[in-house]
PDB file of N, CA and C in Angstrom:
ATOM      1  N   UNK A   1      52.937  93.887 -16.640  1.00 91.00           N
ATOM      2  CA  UNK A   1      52.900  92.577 -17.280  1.00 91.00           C
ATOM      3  C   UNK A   1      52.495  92.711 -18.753  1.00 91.00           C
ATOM      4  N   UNK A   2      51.248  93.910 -19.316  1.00 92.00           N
ATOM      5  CA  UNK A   2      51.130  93.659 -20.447  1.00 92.00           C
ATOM      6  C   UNK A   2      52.196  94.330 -21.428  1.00 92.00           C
ATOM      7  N   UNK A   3      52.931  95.129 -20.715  1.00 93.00           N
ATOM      8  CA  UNK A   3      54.162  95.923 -21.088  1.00 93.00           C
ATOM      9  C   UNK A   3      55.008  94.586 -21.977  1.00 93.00           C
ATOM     10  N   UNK A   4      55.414  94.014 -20.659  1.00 95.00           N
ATOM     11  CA  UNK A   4      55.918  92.594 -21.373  1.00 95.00           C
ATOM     12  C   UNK A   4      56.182  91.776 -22.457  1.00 95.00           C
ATOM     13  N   UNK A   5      54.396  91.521 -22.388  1.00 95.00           N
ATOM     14  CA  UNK A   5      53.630  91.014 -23.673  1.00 95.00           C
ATOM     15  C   UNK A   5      53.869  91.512 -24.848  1.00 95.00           C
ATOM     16  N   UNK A   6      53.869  92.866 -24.745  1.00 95.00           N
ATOM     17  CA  UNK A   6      53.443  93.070 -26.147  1.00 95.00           C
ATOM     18  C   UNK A   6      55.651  93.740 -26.328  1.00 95.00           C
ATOM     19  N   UNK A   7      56.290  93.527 -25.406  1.00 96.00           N
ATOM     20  CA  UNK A   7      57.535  93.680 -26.049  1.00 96.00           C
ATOM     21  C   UNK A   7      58.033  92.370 -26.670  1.00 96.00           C
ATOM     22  N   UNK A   8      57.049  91.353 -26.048  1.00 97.00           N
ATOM     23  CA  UNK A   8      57.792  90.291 -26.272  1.00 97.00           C
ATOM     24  C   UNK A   8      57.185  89.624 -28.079  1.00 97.00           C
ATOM     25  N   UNK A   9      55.790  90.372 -28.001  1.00 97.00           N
ATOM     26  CA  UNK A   9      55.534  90.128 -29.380  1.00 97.00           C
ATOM     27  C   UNK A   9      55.674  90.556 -30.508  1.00 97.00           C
ATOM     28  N   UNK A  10      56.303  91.943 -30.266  1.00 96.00           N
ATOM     29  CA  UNK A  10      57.088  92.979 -31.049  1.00 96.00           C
ATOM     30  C   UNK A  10      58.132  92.558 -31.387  1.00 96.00           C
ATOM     31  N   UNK A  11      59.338  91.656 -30.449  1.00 97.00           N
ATOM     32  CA  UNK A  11      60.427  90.673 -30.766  1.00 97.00           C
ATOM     33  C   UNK A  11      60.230  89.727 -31.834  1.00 97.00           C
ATOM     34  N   UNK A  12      59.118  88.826 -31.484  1.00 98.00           N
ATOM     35  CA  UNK A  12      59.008  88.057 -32.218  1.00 98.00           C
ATOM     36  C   UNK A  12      58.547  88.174 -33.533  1.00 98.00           C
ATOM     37  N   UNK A  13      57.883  89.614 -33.761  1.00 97.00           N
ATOM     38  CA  UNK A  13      57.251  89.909 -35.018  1.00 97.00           C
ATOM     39  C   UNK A  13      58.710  90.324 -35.763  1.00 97.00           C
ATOM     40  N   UNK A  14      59.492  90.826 -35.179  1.00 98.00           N
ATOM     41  CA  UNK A  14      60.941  91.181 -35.649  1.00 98.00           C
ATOM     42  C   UNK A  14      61.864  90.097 -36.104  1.00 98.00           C
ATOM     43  N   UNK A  15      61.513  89.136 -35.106  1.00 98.00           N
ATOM     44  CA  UNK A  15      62.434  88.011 -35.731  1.00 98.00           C
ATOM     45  C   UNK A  15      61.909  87.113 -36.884  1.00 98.00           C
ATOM     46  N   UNK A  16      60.403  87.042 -37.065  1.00 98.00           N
ATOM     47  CA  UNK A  16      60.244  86.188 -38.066  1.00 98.00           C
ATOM     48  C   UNK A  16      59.971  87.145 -39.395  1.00 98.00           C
ATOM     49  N   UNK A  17      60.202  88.510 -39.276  1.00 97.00           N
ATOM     50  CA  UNK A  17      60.282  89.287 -40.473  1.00 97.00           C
ATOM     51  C   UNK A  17      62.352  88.563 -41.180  1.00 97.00           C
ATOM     52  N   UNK A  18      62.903  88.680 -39.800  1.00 98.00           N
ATOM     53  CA  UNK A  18      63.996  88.116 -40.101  1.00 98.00           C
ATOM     54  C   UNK A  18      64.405  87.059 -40.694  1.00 98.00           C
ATOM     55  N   UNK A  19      63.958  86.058 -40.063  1.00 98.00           N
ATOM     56  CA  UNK A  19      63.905  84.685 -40.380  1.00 98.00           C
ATOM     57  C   UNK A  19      63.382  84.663 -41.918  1.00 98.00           C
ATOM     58  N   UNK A  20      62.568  85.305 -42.259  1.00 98.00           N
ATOM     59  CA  UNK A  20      62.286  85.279 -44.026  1.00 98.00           C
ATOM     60  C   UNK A  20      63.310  85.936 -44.794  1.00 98.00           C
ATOM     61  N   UNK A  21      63.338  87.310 -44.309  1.00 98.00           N
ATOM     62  CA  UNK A  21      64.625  87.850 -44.990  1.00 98.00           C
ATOM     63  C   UNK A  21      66.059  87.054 -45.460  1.00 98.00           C
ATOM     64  N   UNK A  22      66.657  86.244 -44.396  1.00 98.00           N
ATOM     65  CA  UNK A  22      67.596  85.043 -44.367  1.00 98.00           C
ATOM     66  C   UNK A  22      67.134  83.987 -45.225  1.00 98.00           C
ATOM     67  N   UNK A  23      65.795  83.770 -44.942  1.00 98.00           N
ATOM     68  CA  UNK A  23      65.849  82.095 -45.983  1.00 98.00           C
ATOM     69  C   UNK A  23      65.471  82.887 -47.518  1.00 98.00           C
ATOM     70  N   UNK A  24      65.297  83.956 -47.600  1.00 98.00           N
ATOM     71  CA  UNK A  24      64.807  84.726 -49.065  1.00 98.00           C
ATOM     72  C   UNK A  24      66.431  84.656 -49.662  1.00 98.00           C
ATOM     73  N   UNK A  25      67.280  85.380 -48.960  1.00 98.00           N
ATOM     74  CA  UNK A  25      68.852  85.360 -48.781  1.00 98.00           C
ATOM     75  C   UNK A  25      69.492  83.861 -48.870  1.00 98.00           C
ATOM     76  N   UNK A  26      69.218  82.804 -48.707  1.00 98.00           N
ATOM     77  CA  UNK A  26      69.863  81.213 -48.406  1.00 98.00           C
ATOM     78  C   UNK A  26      69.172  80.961 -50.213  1.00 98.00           C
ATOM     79  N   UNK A  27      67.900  81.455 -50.008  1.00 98.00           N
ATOM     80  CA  UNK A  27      67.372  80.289 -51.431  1.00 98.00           C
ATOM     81  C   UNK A  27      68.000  80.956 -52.914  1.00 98.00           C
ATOM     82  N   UNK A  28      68.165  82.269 -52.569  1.00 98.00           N
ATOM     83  CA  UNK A  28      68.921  82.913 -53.351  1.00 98.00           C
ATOM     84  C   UNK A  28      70.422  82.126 -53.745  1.00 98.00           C
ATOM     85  N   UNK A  29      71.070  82.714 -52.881  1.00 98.00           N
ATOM     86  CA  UNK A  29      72.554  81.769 -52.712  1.00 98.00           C
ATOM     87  C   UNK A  29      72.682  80.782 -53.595  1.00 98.00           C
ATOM     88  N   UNK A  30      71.394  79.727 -53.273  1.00 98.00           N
ATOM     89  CA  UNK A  30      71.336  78.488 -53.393  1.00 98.00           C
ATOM     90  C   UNK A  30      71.482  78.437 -55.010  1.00 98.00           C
ATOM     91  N   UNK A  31      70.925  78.825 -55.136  1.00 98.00           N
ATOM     92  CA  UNK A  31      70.179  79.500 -56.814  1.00 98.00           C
ATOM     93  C   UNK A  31      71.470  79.599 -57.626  1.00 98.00           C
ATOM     94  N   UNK A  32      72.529  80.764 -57.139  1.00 98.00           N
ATOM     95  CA  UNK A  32      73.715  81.268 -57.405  1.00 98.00           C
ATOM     96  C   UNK A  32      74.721  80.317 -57.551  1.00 98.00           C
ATOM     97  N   UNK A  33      74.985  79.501 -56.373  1.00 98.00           N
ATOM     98  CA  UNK A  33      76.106  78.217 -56.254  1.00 98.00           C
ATOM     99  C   UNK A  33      75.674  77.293 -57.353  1.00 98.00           C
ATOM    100  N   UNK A  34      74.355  77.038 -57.450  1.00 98.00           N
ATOM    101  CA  UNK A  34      74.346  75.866 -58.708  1.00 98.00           C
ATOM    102  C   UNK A  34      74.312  76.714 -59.736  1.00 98.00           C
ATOM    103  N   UNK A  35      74.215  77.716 -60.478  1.00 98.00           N
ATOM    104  CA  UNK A  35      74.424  78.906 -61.362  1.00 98.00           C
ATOM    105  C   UNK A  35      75.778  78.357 -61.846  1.00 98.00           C
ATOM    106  N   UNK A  36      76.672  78.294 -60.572  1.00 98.00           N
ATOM    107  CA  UNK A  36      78.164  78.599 -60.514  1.00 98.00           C
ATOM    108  C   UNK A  36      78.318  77.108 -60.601  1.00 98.00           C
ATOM    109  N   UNK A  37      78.557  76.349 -60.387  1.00 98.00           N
ATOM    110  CA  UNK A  37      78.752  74.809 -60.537  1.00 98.00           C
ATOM    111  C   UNK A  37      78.236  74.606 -61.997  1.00 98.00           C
ATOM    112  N   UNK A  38      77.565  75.333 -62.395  1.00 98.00           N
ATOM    113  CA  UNK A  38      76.858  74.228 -64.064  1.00 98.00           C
ATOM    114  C   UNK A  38      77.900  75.439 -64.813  1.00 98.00           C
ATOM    115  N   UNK A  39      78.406  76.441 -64.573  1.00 98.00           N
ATOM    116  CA  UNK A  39      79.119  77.213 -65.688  1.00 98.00           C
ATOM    117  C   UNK A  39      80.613  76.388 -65.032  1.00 98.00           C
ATOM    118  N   UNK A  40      81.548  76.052 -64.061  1.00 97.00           N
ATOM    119  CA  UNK A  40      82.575  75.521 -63.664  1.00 97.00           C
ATOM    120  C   UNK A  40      82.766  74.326 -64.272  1.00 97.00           C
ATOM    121  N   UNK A  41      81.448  73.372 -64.062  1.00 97.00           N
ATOM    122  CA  UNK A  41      81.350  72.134 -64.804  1.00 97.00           C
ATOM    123  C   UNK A  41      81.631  72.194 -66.678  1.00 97.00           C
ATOM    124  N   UNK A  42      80.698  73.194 -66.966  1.00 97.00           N
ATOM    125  CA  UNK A  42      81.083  73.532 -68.513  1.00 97.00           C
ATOM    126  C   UNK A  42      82.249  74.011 -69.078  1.00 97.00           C
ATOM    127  N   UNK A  43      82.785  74.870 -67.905  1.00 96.00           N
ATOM    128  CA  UNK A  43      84.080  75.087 -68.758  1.00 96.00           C
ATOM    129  C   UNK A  43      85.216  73.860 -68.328  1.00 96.00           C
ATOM    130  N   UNK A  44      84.981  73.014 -67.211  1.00 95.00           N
ATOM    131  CA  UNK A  44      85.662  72.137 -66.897  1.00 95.00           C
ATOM    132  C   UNK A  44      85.825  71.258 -68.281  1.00 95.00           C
ATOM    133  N   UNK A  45      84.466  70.844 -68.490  1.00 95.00           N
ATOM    134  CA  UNK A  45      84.435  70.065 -69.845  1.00 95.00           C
ATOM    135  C   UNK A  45      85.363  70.741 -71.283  1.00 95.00           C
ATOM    136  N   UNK A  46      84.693  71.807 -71.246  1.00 93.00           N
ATOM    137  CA  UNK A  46      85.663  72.497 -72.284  1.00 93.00           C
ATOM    138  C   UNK A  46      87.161  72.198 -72.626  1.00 93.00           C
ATOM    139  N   UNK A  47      87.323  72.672 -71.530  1.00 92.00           N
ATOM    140  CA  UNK A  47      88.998  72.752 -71.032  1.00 92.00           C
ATOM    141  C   UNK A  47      89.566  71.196 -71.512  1.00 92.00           C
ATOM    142  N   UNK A  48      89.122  70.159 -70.953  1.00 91.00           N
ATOM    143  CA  UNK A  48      88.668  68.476 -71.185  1.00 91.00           C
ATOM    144  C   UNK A  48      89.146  68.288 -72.727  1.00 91.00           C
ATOM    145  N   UNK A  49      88.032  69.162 -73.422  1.00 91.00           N
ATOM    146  CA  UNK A  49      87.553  68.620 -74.989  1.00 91.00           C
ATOM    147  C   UNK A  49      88.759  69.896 -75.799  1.00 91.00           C
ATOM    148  N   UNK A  50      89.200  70.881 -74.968  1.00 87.00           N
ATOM    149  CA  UNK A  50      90.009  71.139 -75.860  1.00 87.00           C
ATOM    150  C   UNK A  50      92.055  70.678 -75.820  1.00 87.00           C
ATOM    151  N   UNK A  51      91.638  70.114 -74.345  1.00 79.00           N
ATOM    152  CA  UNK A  51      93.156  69.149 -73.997  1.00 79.00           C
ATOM    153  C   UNK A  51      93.559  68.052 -75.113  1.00 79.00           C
ATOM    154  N   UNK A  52      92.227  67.423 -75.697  1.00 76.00           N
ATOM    155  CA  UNK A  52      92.265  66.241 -76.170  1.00 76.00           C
ATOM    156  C   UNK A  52      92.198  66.696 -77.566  1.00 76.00           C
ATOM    157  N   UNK A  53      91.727  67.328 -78.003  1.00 59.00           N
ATOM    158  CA  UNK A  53      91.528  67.745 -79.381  1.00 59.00           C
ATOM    159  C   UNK A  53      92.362  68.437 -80.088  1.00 59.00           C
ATOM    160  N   UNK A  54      93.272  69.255 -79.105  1.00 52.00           N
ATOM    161  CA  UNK A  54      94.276  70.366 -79.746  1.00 52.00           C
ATOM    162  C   UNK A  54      95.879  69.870 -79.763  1.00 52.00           C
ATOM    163  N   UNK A  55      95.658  68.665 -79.898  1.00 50.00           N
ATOM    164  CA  UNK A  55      97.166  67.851 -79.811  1.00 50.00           C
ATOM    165  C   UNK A  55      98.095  67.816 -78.710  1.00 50.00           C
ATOM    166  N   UNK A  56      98.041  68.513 -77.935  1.00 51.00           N
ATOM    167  CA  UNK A  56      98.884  68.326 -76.530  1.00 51.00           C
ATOM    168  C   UNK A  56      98.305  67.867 -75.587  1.00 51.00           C
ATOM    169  N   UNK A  57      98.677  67.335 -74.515  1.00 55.00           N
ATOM    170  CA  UNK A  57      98.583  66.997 -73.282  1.00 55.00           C
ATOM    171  C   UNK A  57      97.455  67.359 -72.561  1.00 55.00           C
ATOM    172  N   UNK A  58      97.665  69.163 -72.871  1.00 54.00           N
ATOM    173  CA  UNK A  58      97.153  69.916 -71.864  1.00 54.00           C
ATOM    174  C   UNK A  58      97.780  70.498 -70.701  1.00 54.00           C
ATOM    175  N   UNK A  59      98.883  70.132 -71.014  1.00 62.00           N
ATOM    176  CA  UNK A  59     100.132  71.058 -69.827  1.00 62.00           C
ATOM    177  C   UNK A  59     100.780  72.106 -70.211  1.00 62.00           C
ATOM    178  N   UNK A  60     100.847  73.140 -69.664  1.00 63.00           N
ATOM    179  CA  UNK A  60     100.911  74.185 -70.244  1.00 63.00           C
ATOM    180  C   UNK A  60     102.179  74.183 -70.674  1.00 63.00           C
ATOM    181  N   UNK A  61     103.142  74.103 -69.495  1.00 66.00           N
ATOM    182  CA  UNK A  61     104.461  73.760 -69.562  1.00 66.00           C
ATOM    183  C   UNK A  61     105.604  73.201 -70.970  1.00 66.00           C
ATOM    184  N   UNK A  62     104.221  71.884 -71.787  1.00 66.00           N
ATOM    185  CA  UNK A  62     104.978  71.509 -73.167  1.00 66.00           C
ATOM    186  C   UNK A  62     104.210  72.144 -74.037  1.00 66.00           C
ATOM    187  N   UNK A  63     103.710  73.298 -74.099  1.00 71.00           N
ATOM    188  CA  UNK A  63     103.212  74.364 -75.287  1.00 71.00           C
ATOM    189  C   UNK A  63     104.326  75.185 -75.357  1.00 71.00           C
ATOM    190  N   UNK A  64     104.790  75.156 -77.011  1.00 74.00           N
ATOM    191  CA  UNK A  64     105.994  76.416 -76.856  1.00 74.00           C
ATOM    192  C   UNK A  64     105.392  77.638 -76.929  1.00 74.00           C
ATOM    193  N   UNK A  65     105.773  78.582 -76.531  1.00 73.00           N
ATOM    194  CA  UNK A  65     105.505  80.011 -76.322  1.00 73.00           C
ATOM    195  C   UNK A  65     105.157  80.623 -77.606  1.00 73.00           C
ATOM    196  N   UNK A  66     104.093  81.722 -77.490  1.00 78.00           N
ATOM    197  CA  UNK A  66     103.956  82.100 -78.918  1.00 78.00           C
ATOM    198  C   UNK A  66     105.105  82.907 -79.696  1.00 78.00           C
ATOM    199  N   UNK A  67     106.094  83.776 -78.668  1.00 78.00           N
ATOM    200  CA  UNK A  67     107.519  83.811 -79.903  1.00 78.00           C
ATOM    201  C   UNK A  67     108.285  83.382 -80.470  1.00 78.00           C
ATOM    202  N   UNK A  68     108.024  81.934 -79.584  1.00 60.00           N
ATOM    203  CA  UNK A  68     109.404  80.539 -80.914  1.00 60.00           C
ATOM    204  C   UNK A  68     108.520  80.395 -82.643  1.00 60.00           C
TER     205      UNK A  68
END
């Protein structure tokens, strides 16, 4: 029985070493995705301010090519 015990608390000491490792890993992530959303958002804007500013549309399609 104490065999048991102490496998069963050896598990659990294993899993909540785990369980940190993962949320150390999630808050990270977390960190990264909004990293990535505020640089997507900025160049979104960019892209925006240079559609409107550089005389075309913004379609690539009615830009003539740079060899005409």
């Amino acid at each position: 029985m104490e065999a048991r015990v102490v496998e069963l608390e050896v598990k659990t000491a294993f899993q909540e070493d785990l369980l940190e490792t993962l949320n150390e890993i999630v808050t990270r992530q977390e960190q990264q995705i909004a990293l990535l959303q505020k640089q997507f958002k900025a160049l979104y804007q960019q892209m925006q301010s240079q559609g409107q500013g550089g005389g075309s549309d913004g379609n690539a399609r009615h830009e003539i090519p740079p060899h005409y």
